[in-house]
Short mmCIF file of C-alpha atoms and ligand atoms in Angstrom, two decimals:
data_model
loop_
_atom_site.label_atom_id
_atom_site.label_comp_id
_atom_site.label_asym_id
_atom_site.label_seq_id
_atom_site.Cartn_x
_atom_site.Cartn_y
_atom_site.Cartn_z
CA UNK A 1 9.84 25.05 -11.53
CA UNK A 2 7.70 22.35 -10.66
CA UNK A 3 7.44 20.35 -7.75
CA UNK A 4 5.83 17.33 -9.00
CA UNK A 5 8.95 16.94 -10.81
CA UNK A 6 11.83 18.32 -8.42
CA UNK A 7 13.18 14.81 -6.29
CA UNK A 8 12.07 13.69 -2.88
CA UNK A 9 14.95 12.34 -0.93
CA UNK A 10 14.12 9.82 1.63
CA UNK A 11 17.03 8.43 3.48
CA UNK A 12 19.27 7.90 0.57
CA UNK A 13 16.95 6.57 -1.48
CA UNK A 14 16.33 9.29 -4.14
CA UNK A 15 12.58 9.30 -6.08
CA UNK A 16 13.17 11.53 -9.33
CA UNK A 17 9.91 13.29 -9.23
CA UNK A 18 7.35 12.87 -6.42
CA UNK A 19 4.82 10.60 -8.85
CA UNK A 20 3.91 6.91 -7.17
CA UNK A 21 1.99 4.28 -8.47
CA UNK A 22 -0.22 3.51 -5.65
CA UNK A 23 -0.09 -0.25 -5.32
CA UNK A 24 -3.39 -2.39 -7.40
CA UNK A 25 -4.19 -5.78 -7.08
CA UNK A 26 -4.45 -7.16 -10.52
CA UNK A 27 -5.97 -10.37 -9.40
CA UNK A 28 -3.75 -11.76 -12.36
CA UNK A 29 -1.57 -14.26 -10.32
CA UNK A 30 -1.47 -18.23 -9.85
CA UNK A 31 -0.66 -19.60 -6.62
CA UNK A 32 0.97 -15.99 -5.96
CA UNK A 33 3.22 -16.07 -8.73
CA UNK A 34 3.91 -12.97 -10.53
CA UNK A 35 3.82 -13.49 -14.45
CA UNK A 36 3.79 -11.43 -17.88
CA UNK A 37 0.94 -9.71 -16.62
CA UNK A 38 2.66 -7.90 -13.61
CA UNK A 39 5.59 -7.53 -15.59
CA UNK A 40 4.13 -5.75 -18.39
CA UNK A 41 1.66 -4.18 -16.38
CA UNK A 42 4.27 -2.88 -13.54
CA UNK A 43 7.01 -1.88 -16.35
CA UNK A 44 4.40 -0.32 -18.68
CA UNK A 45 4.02 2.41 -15.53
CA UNK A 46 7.92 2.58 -14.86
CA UNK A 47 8.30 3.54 -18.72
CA UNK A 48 5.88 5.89 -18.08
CA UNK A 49 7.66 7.96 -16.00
CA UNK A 50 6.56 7.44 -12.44
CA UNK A 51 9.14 7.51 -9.61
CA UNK A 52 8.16 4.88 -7.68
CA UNK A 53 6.36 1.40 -8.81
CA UNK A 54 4.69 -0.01 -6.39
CA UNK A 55 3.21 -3.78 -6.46
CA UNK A 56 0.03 -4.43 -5.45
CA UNK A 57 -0.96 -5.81 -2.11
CA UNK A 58 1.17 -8.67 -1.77
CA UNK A 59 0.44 -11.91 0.75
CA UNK A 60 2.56 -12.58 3.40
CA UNK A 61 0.59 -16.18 3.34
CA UNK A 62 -1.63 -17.80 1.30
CA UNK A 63 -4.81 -16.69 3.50
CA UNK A 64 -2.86 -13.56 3.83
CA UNK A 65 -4.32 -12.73 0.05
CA UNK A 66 -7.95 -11.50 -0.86
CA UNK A 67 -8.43 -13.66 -3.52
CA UNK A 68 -6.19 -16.68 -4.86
CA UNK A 69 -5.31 -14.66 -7.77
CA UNK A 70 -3.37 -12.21 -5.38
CA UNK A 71 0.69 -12.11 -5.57
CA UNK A 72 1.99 -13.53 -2.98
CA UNK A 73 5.69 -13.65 -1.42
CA UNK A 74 5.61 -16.72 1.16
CA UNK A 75 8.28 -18.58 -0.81
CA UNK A 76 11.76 -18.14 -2.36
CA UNK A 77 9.59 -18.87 -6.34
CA UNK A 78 7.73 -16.27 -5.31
CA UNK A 79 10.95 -13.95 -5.17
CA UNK A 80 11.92 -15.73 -8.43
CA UNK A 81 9.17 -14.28 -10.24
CA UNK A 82 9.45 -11.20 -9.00
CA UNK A 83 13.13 -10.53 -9.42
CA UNK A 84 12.83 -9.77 -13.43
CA UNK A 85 10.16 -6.92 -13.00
CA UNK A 86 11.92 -5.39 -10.39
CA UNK A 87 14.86 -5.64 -12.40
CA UNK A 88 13.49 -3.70 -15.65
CA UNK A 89 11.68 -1.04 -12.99
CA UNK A 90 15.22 -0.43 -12.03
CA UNK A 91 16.61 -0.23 -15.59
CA UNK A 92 13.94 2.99 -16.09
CA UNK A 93 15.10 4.73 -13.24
CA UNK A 94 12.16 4.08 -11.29
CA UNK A 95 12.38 3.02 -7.70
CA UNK A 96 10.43 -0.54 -7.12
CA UNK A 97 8.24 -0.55 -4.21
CA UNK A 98 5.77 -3.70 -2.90
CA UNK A 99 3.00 -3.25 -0.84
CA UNK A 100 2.86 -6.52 1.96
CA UNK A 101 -0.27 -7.41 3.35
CA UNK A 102 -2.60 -9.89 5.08
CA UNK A 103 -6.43 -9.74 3.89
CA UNK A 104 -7.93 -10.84 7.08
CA UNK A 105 -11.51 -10.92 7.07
CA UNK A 106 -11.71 -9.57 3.67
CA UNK A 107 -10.06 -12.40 2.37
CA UNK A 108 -10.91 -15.50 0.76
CA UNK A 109 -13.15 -13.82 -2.52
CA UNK A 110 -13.65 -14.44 -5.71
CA UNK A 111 -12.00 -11.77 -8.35
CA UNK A 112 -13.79 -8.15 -8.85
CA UNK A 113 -14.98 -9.20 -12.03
CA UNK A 114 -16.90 -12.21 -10.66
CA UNK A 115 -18.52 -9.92 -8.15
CA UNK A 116 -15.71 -10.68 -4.59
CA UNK A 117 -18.31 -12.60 -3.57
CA UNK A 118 -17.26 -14.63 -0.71
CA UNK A 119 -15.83 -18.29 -1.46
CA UNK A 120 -16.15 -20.85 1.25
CA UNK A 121 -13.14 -23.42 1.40
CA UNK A 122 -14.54 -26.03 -1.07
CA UNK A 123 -14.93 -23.50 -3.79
CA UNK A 124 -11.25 -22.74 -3.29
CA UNK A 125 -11.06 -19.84 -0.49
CA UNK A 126 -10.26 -20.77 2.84
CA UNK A 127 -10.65 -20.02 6.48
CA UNK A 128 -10.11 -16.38 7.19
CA UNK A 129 -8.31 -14.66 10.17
CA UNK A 130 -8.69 -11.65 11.82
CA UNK A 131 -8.76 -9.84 15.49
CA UNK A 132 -12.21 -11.18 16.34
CA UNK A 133 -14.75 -13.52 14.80
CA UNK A 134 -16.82 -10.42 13.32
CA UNK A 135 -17.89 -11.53 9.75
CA UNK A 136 -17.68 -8.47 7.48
CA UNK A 137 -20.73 -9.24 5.66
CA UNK A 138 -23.89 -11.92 6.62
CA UNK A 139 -22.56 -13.63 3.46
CA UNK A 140 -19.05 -13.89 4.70
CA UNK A 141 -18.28 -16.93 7.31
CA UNK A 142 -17.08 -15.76 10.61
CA UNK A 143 -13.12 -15.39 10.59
CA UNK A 144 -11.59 -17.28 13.42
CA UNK A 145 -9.89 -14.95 15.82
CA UNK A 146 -6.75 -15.27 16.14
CA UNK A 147 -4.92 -16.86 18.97
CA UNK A 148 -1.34 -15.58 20.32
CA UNK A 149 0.61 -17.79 19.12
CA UNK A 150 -1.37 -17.09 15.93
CA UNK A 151 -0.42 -13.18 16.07
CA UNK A 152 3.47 -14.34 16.35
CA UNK A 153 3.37 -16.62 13.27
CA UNK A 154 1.57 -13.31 11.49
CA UNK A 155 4.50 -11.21 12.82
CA UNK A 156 7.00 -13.68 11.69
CA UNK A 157 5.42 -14.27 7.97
CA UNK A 158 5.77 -10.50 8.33
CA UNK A 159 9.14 -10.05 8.61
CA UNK A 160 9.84 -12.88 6.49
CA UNK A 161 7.81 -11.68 3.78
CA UNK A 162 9.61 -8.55 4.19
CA UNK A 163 13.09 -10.09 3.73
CA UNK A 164 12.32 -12.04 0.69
CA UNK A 165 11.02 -8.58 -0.65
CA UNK A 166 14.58 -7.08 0.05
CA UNK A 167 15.91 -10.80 -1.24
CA UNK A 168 13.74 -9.74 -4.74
CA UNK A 169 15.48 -6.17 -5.24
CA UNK A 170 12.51 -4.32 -3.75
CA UNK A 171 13.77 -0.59 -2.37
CA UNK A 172 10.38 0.41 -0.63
CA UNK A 173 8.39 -1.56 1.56
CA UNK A 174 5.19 -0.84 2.57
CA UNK A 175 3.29 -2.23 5.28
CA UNK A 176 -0.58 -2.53 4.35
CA UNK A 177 -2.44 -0.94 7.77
CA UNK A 178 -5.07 -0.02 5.64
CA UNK A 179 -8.82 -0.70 3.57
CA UNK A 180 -10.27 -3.01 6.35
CA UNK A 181 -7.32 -5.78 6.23
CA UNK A 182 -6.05 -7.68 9.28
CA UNK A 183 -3.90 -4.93 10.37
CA UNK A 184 -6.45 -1.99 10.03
CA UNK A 185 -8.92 -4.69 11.98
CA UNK A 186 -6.52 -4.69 14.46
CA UNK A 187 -5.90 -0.53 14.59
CA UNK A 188 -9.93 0.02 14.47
CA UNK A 189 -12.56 -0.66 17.84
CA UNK A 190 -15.03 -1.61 15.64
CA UNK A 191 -13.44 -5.15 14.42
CA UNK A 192 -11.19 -5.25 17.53
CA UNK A 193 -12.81 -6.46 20.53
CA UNK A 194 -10.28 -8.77 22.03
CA UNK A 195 -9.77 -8.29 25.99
CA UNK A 196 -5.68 -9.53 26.01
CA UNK A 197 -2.68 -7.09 25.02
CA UNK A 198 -3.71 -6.37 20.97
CA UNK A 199 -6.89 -5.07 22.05
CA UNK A 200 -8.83 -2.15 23.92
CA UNK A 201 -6.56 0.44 24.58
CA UNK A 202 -5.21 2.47 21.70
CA UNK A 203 -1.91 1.28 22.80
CA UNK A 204 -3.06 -2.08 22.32
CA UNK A 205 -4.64 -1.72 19.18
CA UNK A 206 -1.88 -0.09 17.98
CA UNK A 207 0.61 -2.95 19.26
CA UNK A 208 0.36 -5.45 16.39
CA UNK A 209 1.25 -3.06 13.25
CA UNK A 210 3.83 -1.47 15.34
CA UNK A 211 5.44 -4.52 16.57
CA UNK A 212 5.58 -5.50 12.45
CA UNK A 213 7.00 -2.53 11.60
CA UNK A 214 9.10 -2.04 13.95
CA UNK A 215 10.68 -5.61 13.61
CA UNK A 216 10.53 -4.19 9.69
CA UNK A 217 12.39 -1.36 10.14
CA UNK A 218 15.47 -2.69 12.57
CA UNK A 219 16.47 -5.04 9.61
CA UNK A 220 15.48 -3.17 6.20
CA UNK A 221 18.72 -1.48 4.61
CA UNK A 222 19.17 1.94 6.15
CA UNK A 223 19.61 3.37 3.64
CA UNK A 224 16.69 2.29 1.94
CA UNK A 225 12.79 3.81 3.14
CA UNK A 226 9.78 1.72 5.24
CA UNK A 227 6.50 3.10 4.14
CA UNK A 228 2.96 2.35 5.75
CA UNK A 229 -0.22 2.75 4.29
CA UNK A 230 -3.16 3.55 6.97
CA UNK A 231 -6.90 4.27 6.87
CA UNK A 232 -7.06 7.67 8.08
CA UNK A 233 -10.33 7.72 8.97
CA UNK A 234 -13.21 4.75 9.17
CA UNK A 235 -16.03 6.93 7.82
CA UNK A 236 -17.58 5.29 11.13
CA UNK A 237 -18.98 7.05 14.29
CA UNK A 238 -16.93 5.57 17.09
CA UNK A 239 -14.58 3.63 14.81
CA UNK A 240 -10.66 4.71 13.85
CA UNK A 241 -10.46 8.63 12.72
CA UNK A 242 -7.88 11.34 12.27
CA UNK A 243 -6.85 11.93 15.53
CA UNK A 244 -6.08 7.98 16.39
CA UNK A 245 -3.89 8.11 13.53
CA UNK A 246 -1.99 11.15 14.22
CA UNK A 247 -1.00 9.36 17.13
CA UNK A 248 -0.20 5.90 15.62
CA UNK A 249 1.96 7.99 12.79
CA UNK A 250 3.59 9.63 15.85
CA UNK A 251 4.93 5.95 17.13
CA UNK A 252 5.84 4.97 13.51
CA UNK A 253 8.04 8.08 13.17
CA UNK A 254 9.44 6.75 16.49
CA UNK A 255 10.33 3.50 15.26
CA UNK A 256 11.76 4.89 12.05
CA UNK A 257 9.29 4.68 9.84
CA UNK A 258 9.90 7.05 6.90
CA UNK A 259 6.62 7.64 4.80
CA UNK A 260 2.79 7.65 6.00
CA UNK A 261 1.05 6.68 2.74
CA UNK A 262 -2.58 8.07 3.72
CA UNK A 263 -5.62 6.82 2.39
CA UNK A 264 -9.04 5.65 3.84
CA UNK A 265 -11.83 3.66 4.49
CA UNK A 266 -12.12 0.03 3.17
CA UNK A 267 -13.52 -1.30 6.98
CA UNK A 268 -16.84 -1.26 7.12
CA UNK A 269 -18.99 -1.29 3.68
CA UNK A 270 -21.66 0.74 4.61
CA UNK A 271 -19.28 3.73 5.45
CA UNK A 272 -20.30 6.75 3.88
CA UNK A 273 -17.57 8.04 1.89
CA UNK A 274 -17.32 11.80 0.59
CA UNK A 275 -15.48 10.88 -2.11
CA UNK A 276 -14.43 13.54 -4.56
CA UNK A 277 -11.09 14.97 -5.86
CA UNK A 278 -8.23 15.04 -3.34
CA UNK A 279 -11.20 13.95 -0.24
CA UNK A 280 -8.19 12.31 1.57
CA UNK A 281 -5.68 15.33 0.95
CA UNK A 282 -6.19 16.71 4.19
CA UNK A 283 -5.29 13.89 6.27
CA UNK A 284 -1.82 13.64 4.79
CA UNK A 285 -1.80 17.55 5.38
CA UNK A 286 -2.71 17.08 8.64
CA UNK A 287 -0.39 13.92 9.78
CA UNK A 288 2.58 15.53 7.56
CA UNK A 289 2.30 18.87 9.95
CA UNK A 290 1.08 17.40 13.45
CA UNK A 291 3.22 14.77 13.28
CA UNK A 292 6.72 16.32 11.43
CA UNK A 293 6.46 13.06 8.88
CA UNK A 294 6.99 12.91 4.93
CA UNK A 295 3.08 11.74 3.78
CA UNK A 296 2.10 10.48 0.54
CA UNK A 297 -1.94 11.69 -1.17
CA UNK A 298 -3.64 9.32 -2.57
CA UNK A 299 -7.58 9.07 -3.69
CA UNK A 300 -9.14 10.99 -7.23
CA UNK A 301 -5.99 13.06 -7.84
CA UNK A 302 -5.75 12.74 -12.00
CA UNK A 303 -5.25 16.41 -13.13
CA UNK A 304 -1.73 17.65 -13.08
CA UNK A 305 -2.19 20.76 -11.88
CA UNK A 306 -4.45 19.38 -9.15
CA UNK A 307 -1.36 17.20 -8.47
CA UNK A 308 1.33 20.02 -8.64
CA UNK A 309 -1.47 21.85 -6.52
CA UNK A 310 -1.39 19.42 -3.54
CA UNK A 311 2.28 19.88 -3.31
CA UNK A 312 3.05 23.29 -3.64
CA UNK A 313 0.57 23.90 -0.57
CA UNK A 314 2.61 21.29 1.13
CA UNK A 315 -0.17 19.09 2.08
CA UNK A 316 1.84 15.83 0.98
CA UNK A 317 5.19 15.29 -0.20
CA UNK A 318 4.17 12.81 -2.85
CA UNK A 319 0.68 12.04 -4.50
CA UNK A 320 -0.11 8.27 -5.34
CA UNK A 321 -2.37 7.70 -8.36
CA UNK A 322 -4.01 4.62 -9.12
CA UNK A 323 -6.72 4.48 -11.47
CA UNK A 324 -5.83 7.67 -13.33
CA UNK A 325 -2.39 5.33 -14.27
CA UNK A 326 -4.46 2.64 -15.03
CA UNK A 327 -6.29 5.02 -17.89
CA UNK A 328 -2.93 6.33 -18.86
CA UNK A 329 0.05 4.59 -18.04
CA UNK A 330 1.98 7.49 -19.38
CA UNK A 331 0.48 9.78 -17.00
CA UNK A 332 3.92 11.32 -15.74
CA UNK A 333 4.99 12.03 -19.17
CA UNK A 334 2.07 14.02 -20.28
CA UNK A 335 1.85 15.62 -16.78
CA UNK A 336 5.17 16.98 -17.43
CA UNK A 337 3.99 18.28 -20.97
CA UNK A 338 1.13 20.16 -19.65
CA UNK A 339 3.13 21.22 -16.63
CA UNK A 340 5.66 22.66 -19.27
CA UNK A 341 8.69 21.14 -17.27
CA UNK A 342 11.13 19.21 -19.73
CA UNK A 343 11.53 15.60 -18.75
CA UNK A 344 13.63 12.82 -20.67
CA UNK A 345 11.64 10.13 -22.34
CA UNK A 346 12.85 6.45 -22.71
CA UNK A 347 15.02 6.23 -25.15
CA UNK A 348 13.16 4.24 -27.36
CA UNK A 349 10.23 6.70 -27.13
CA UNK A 350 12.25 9.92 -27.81
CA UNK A 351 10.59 10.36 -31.50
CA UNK A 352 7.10 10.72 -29.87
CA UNK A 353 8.31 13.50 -27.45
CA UNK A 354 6.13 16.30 -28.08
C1 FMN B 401 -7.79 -2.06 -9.40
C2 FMN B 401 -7.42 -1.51 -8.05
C3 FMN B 401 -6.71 -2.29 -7.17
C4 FMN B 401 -6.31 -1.78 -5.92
N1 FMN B 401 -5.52 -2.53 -5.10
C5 FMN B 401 -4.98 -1.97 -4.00
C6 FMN B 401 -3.97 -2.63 -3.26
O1 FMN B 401 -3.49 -3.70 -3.63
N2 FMN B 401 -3.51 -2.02 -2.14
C7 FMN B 401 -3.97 -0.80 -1.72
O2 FMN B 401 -3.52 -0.30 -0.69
N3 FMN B 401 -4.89 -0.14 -2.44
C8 FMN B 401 -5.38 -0.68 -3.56
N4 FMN B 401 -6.25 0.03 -4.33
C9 FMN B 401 -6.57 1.42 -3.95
C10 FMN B 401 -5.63 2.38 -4.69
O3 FMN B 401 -4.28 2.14 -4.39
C11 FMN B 401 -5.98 3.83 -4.35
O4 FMN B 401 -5.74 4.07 -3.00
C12 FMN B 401 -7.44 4.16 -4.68
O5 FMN B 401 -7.83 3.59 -5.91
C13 FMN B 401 -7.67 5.67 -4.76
O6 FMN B 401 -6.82 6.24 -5.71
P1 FMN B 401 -7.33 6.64 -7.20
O7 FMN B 401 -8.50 7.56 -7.02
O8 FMN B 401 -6.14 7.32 -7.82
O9 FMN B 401 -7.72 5.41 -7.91
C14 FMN B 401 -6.69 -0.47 -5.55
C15 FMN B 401 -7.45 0.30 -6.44
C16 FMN B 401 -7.79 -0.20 -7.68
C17 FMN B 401 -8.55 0.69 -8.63
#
């Protein structure tokens, strides 16, 4: 018996083995619009055998991306072009997911492979956004901080962003609170200085992600979960840690949020990471059994038994891969293999099965 391959039931959505694909920009996209590239790239992973598919961070706006080759979902093409990969996810019994996000201050950069160096509006970036006007980098232009009636246009490309999602066939949604975007700005003290109701207290802090999810969660099918990725930890004496988001996952569980997806870092670039295999384990262990919530792993988890490992010790109820599925898009198909548990193969693969 294995548990990376027994099915996670959340609401009555029902995930056939506890394998996501933890969501990766591909920086692949034209004015937001998903192409062959996120098809083939996206369906590739769903042949592969993962449970979930989840696309990368998408923007609720264009200045809500980090570069403009980000997806995007601020119009009804934007659902048009997403509708067919969602489609074919569904056809391999995967469940599609979509991650929605707003860059903030991290936004308005040139591609990874062009160095994300920042790109001032005349070279085609634009104006960025966030809590308060706290550059990340001397090379980055301040963001402007945003106004109220700023924060309730974000809210509202939020929740609109979140209905075209449904509109597109997505079955997950998760909220991007995480890697030093506008709402983990918002969540940490070190980018979020603001004196008026979204900043100082934890409470406050706290107020703008849960306001968006919660306005999420009333309308997204019932039946159907609301994950939320967060930052566990800043890496930062004196910014967000463990214990901050214990509490924030203990008003998200309130609201009816169904999944803490739990990675961290991505706020401040001089952080100093421990990274090594399964460094952010603990704080879905620790959020999953403080707070009573299903968690998700994420972060250097590529072996299978390392995988099978973080489950059977109940740390997480699901472990995301990223870059491991990038290597092998198959991943959940050979992981089955080694973990000598019988899975079906696609059809059209079945004279490969080992
Ligand atoms: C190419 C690439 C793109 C990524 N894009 C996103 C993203 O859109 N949203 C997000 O939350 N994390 C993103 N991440 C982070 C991954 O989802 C994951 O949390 C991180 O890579 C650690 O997992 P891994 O060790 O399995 O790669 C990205 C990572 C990679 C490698």
């Amino acid at each position: 018996m294995s548990k990376l391959f027994s099915p996670l039931q959340l609401r009555e959505t029902v995930f056939k083995n506890r394998i996501f694909v933890s969501p990766m920009c591909q920086y692949s996209a034209v004015d937001g619009l998903a192409n062959g590239w996120h098809f083939v790239n996206l369906g590739s992973r769903a042949i592969g055998g993962a449970a979930m598919v989840m696309a990368e961070a998408t923007g609720i706006s264009p200045e809500g991306r980090i570069t403009p080759h980000c997806l995007g979902i601020w119009s009804d093409d934007h659902v048009d072009a997403l509708q067919p990969i969602v489609e074919f996810i569904k056809q391999q019994q995967a469940i599609p997911g979509i991650q929605i996000a707003h860059a903030g201050r991290k936004g308005s950069c040139d591609v990874p492979w062009k160095g994300s160096v920042y790109l001032s509006p005349d070279e085609g970036g634009w104006q960025t956004l966030a809590p308060s006007a706290i550059p990340l980098t001397p090379n980055h232009a301040a963001p402007k901080a945003l106004a109220l009636a700023e924060i309730d246009t974000i809210i509202t490309q939020f929740v609109t962003a979140a209905h075209r999602a449904l509109e597109a066939g997505f079955e997950v949604i998760e909220l991007h609170c995480a890697h030093g975007y506008l709402l983990n700005e918002f969540l940490s003290p070190l980018t979020n200085k603001r004196k008026d109701r979204y900043g100082g207290s934890l409470e406050n802090r706290c107020r703008l992600p849960l306001t968006i999810a919660k306005a999420i969660r009333d309308f997204w099918p019932q039946d159907k979960p609301v994950f939320v990725r967060i930052s566990a930890t800043d890496w930062v004496e004196g910014g967000w840690d463990i214990t901050q988001s214990i509490q924030l996952a203990k008003w998200l569980k309130e609201i009816g949020v169904d999944f803490i997806d739990c990675s961290s870092g991505g706020l401040m670039l001089d952080a100093k990471i421990p990274a090594a295999p399964g460094y952010q384990t603990t704080f879905a262990s620790r959020i999953r059994t403080e707070v009573g919530i299903p968690t998700g792993a994420v972060g250097m988890i590529s072996a299978p038994a390392q995988a099978e490992h973080i489950l059977v010790t109940e740390q997480a109820d699901a472990v995301l891969l990223a870059r491991e599925l990038l290597r092998d898009p198959y991943w959940p198909l050979h992981a089955a293999g080694e973990l000598h548990v019988d899975i079906e193969w696609p059809l059209q693969y079945a004279r490969a099965k080992p």
